[in-house]
Coordinates of C-alpha atoms in Angstrom, one line a residue:
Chain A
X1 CA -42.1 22.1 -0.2
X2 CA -40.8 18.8 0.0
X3 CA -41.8 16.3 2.6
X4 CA -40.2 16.3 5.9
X5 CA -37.1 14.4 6.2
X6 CA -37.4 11.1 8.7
X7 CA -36.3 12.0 12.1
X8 CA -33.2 9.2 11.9
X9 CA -32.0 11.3 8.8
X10 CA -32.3 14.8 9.9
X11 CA -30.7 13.8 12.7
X12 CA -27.6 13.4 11.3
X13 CA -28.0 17.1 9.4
X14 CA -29.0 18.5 12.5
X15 CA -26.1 16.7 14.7
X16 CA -23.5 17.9 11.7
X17 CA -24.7 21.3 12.2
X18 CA -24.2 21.6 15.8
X19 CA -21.4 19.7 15.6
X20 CA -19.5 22.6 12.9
X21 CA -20.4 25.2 15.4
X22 CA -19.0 23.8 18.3
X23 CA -15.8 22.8 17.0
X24 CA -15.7 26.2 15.5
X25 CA -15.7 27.6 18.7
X26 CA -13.3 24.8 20.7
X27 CA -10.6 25.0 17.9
X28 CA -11.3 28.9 18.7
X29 CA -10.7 28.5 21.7
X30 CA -8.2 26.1 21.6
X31 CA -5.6 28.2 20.0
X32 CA -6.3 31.8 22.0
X33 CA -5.2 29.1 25.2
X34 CA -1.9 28.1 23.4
X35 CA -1.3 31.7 22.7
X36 CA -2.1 32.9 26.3
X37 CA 0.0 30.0 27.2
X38 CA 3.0 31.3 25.1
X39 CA 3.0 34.5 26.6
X40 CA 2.3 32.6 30.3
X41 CA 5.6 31.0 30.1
X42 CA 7.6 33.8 28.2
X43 CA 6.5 36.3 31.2
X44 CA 7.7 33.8 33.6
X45 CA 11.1 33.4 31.7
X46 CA 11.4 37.2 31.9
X47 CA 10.5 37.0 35.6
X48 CA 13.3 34.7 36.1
X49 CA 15.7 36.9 34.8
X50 CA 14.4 40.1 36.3
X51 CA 14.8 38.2 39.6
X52 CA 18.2 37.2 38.5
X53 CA 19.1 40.5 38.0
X54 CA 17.6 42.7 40.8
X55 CA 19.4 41.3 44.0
X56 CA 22.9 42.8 41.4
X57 CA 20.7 45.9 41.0
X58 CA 20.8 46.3 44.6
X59 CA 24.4 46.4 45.1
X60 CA 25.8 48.2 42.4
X61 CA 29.4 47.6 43.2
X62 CA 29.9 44.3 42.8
X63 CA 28.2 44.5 39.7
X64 CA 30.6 46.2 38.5
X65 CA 33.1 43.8 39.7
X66 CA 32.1 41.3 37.6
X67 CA 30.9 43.2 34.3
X68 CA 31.4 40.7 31.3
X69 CA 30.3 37.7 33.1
X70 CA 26.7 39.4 33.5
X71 CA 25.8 41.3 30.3
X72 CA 27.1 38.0 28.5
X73 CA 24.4 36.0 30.9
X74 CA 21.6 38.9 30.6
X75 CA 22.3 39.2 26.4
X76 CA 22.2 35.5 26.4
X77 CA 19.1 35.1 28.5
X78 CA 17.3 38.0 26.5
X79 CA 17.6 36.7 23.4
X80 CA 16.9 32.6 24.3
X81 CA 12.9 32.9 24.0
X82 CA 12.3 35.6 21.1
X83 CA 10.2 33.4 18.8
Chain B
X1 CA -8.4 47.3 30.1
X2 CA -10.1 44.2 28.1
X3 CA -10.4 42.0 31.2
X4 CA -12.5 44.2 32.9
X5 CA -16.2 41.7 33.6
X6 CA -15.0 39.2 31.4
X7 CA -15.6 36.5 34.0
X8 CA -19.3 37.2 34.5
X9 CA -19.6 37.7 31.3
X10 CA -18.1 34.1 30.4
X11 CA -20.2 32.4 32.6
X12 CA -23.5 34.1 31.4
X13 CA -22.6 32.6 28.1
X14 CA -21.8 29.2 29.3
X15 CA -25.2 29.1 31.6
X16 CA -26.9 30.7 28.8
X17 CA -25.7 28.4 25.7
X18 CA -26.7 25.7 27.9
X19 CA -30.2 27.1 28.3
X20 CA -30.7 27.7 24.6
X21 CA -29.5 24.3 23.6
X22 CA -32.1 22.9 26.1
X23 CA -34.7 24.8 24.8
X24 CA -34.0 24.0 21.3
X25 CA -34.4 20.0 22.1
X26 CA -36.7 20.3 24.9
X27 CA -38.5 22.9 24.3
X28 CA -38.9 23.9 20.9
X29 CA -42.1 22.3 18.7
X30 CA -41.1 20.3 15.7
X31 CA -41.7 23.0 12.6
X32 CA -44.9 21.5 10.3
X33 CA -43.3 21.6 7.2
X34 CA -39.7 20.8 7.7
X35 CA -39.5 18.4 11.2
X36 CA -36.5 18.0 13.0
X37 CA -34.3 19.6 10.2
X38 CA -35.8 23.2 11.5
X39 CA -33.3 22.7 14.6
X40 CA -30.3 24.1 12.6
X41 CA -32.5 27.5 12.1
X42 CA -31.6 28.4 15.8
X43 CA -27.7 27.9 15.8
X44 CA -27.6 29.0 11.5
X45 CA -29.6 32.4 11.8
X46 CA -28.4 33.7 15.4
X47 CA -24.9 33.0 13.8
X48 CA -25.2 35.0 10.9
X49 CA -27.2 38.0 12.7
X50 CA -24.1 38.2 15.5
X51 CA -21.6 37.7 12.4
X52 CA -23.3 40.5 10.0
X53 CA -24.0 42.9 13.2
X54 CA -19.7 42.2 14.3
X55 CA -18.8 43.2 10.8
X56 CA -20.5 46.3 11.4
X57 CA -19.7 47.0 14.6
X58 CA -16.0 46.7 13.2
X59 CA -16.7 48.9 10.8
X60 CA -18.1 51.3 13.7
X61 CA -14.8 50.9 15.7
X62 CA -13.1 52.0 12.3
X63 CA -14.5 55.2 12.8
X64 CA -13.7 55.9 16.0
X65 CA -10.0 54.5 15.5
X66 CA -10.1 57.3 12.7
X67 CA -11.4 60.0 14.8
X68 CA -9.8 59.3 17.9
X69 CA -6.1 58.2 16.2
X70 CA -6.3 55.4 19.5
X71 CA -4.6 52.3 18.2
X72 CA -6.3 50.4 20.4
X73 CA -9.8 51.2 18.5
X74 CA -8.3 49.3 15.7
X75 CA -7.4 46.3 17.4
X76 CA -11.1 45.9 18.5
X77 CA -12.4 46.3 14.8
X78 CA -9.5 43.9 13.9
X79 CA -10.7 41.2 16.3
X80 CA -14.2 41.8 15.5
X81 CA -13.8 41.4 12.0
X82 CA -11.7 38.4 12.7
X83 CA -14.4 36.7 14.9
X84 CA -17.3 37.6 12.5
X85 CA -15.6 35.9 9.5
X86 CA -15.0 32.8 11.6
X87 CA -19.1 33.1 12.8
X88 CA -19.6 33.7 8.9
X89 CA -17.6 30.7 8.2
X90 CA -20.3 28.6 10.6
X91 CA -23.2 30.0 8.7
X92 CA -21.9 29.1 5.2
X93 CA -21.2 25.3 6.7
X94 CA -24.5 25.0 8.6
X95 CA -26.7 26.8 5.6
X96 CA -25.3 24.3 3.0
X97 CA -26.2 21.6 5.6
X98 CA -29.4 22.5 6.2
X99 CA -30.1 23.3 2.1
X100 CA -28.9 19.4 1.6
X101 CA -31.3 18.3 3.9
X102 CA -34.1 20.8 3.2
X103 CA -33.9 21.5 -0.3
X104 CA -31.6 18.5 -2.1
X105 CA -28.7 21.0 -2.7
X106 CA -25.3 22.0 -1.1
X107 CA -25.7 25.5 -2.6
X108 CA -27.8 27.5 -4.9
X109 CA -26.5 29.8 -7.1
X110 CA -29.4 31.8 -8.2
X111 CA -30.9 32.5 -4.7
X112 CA -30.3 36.2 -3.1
X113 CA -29.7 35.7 0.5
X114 CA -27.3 32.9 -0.4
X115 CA -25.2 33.9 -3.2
X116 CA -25.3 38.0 -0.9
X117 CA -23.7 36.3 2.3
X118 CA -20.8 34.9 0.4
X119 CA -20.1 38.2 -1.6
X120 CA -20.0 39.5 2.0
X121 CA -17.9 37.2 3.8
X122 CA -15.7 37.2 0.4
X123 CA -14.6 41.1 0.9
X124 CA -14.0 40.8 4.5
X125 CA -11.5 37.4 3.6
X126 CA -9.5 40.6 1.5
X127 CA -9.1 42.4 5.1
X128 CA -6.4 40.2 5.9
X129 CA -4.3 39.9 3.0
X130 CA -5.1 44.1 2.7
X131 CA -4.0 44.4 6.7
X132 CA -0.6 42.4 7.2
X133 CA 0.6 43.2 3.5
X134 CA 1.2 46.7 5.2
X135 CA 4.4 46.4 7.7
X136 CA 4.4 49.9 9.2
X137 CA 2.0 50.0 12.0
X138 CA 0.3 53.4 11.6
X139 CA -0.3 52.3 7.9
X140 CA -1.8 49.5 8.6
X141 CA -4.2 50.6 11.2
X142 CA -5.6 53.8 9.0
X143 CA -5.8 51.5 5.8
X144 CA -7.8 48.6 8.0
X145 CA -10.1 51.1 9.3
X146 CA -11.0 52.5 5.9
X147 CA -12.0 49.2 4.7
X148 CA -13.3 48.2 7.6
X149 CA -16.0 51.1 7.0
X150 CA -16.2 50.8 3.2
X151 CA -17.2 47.3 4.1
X152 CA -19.3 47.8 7.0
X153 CA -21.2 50.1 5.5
X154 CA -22.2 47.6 2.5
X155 CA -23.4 45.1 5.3
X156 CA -27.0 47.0 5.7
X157 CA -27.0 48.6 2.0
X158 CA -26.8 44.6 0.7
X159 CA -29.1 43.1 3.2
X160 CA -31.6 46.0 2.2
X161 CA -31.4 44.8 -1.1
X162 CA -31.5 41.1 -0.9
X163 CA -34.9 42.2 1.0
X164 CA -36.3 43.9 -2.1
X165 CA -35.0 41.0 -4.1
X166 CA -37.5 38.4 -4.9
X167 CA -38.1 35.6 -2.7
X168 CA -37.2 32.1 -4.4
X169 CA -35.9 29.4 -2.3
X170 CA -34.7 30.6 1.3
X171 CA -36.8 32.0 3.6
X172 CA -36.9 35.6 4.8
X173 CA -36.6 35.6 8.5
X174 CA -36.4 39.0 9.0
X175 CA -39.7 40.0 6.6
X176 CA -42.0 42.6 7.6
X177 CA -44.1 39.5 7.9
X178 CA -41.8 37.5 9.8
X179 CA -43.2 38.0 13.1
X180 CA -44.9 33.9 12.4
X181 CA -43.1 32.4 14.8
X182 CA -45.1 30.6 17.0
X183 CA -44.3 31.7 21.2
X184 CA -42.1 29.0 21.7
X185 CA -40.2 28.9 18.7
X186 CA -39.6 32.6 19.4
X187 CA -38.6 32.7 22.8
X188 CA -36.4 29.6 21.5
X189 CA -35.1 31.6 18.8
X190 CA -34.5 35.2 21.3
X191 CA -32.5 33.0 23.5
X192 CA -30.3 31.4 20.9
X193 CA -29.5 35.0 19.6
X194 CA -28.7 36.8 23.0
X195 CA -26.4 33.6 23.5
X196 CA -25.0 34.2 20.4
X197 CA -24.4 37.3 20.7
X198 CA -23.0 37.0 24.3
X199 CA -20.2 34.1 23.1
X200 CA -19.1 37.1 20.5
X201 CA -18.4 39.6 23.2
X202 CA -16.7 36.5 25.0
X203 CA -14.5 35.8 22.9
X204 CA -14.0 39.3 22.1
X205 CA -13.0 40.3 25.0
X206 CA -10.7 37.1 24.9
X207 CA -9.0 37.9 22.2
X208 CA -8.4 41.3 22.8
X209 CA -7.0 40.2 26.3
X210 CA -4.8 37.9 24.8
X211 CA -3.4 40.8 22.1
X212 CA -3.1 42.8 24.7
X213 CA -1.0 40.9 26.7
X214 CA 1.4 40.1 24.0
X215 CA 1.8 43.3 22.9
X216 CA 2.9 44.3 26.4
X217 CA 5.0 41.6 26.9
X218 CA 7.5 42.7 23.4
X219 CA 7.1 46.3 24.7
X220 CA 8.7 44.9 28.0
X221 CA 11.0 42.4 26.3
X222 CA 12.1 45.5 23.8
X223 CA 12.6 47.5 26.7
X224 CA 14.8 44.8 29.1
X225 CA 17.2 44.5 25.7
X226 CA 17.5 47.7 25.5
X227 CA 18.7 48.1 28.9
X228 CA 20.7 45.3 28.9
X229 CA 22.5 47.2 26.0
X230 CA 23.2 49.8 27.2
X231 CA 24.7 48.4 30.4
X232 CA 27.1 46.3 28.0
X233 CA 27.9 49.8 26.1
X234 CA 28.5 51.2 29.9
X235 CA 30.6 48.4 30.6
X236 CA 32.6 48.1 27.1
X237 CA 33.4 51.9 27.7
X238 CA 35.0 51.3 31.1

C-alpha cells in the first residue's frame, strides 16, 4: 500500500470527487426544472385558450354567428405551441 | 399519483445530505492507510450500492409492468433505469479519481470489481438505443421490460461472482469480513447510504411527476384539437 497522499493533494481528489457528484445531480436537476417549466407555460397557453373559448361555450348562438372567425382562431391557437 | 409525499420526502434528503456531508468532514477519522483520500469512499460506494440496487428495482418494476399490463409500471422502471445509469455514471468518475490518487492509475483493467461495474453500466447504456428505436408504444413498453429483467437479474448473479473472484487491487466492501469499519466510519458510511438512497427516490419521484405531467398535458392538447376539429367539420357542413 502506498503512502498516504499529503492532505493539500488529496484535497484536490477529494474536492473533484464531490464536486462530479454534485454537478451530477444540479445538471439533473437543472434540466427536469426546464422540462417542468415547458409544460408550466404550455398549460397556461392552453388555459388561455380554454378561457377564450368557454364564455362562446356558454352562449351557443352567437357562436354560431360567427363560425369561421373562431375555428380559424382556435386551429390557429392549437397548433402555435406543439414543439 | 407520483407527487404524493414528495415534499417531505425532498426535504429529508436535503436535511439529510447535509448531515452526511458534515459527518464525513467533521466527523469521520482520517483512514490509517490512505488519509484524506478515504473521503471519496462515502459519496463513491453509497453511489454505486443505490445505482446497482435502482437497476434492480427496475428490473422488479419490469415484472410487474408485465404481469399487471399497467403502463405506468414501465415508466417507473424506465426512470429508474435512467437515474441508476446517471448514479453509475458518478461511480465510474469518482472510482477513477480516487484509483489516481490511491493507486497511480485512472483505471485498471485486470481488477474484478472494476472492469464488472462497467460491463454492467455498458448493457444498461443498450436500454436506450433498444427502448426509443421501438415507435409503437405497447412495443416498446413489453420489449423494455424484458430487458429490464434480463438485465436486472445479472446485477446480483455478477456481483456474486466478482465476490468469489480473487481480490487484487480494490477493496471488498461488502466482504463477509467487511464489518471493520471502525463506529464512526460506519455510522458515517450508514448515513451517506440512506441519503443516497433517499436523493434516488427524490428524484424519482421527480421525474416521474414531470413524465407524468407531460403526458397529460398531449392527452389534453390531443383531445382540445380534436374538438376543435370537429367543430370546424360542424361548421364546414352548415
Amino acid at each position: 500500500m502506498p503512502p498516504a497522499l499529503p492532505l493539500d493533494e488529496a484535497g484536490q481528489y477529494v474536492a473533484g470527487a464531490y464536486v462530479v457528484f454534485l454537478l451530477l445531480i444540479l445538471i439533473y436537476v437543472a434540466i427536469i426544472g426546464a422540462k417542468v417549466a415547458r409544460i408550466q407555460r404550455q398549460v397556461s397557453e392552453l388555459l388561455e385558450l380554454t378561457e377564450e373559448d368557454g364564455p362562446e361555450e356558454g352562449r351557443s348562438p352567437s357562436v354560431h354567428a360567427r363560425p369561421d372567425a373562431e375555428s380559424q382562431h382556435q386551429t390557429a391557437g392549437l397548433e402555435a405551441p406543439r414543439r | 399519483m407520483y407527487s404524493k409525499g414528495f415534499r417531505p420526502i425532498a426535504i429529508a434528503t436535503v436535511l439529510l445530505t447535509a448531515v452526511a456531508f458534515g459527518l464525513v468532514f467533521f466527523y469521520a477519522p482520517l483512514d490509517g492507510d490512505q488519509g484524506f483520500i478515504q473521503k471519496i469512499f462515502y459519496v463513491h460506494v453509497p453511489m454505486a450500492i443505490v445505482a446497482l440496487c435502482g437497476f434492480v428495482a427496475g428490473g422488479i418494476m419490469a415484472i410487474k409492468h408485465l404481469r399487471t399490463g399497467d403502463r405506468s409500471w414501465d415508466m417507473r422502471s424506465y426512470v429508474a433505469i435512467h437515474l441508476s445509469i446517471i448514479l453509475g455514471t458518478g461511480v465510474l468518475i469518482t472510482g477513477a479519481i480516487w484509483a489516481k490518487a490511491s493507486w497511480g492509475h485512472w483505471w485498471l483493467w485486470d481488477e474484478p470489481v472494476l472492469v464488472s461495474f462497467l460491463i454492467v453500466f455498458l448493457l444498461y447504456c443498450v436500454y436506450y438505443p433498444l427502448r426509443f428505436s421501438i415507435e409503437d408504444r405497447d412495443r416498446q413498453a413489453r420489449y423494455s421490460s424484458v430487458f429490464a429483467i434480463a438485465a436486472g437479474a445479472f446485477v446480483p448473479i455478477n456481483f456474486v461472482a466478482v465476490r468469489l473472484a480473487e481480490q487484487i487491487t480494490h477493496p471488498r466492501v461488502l466482504s463477509q469480513t467487511g464489518g471493520s469499519l471502525p463506529g464512526e466510519m460506519r455510522l458515517t458510511f450508514l448515513v451517506c447510504l440512506v441519503a443516497m438512497t433517499l436523493l434516488f427516490v427524490t428524484l424519482w419521484k421527480l421525474e416521474l411527476t414531470s413524465k407524468q405531467a407531460s403526458m397529460q398535458l398531449k392527452r389534453l392538447r390531443g383531445r382540445l384539437e380534436l374538438r376543435a376539429e370537429e367543430r370546424a367539420a360542424m361548421q364546414a357542413s352548415r
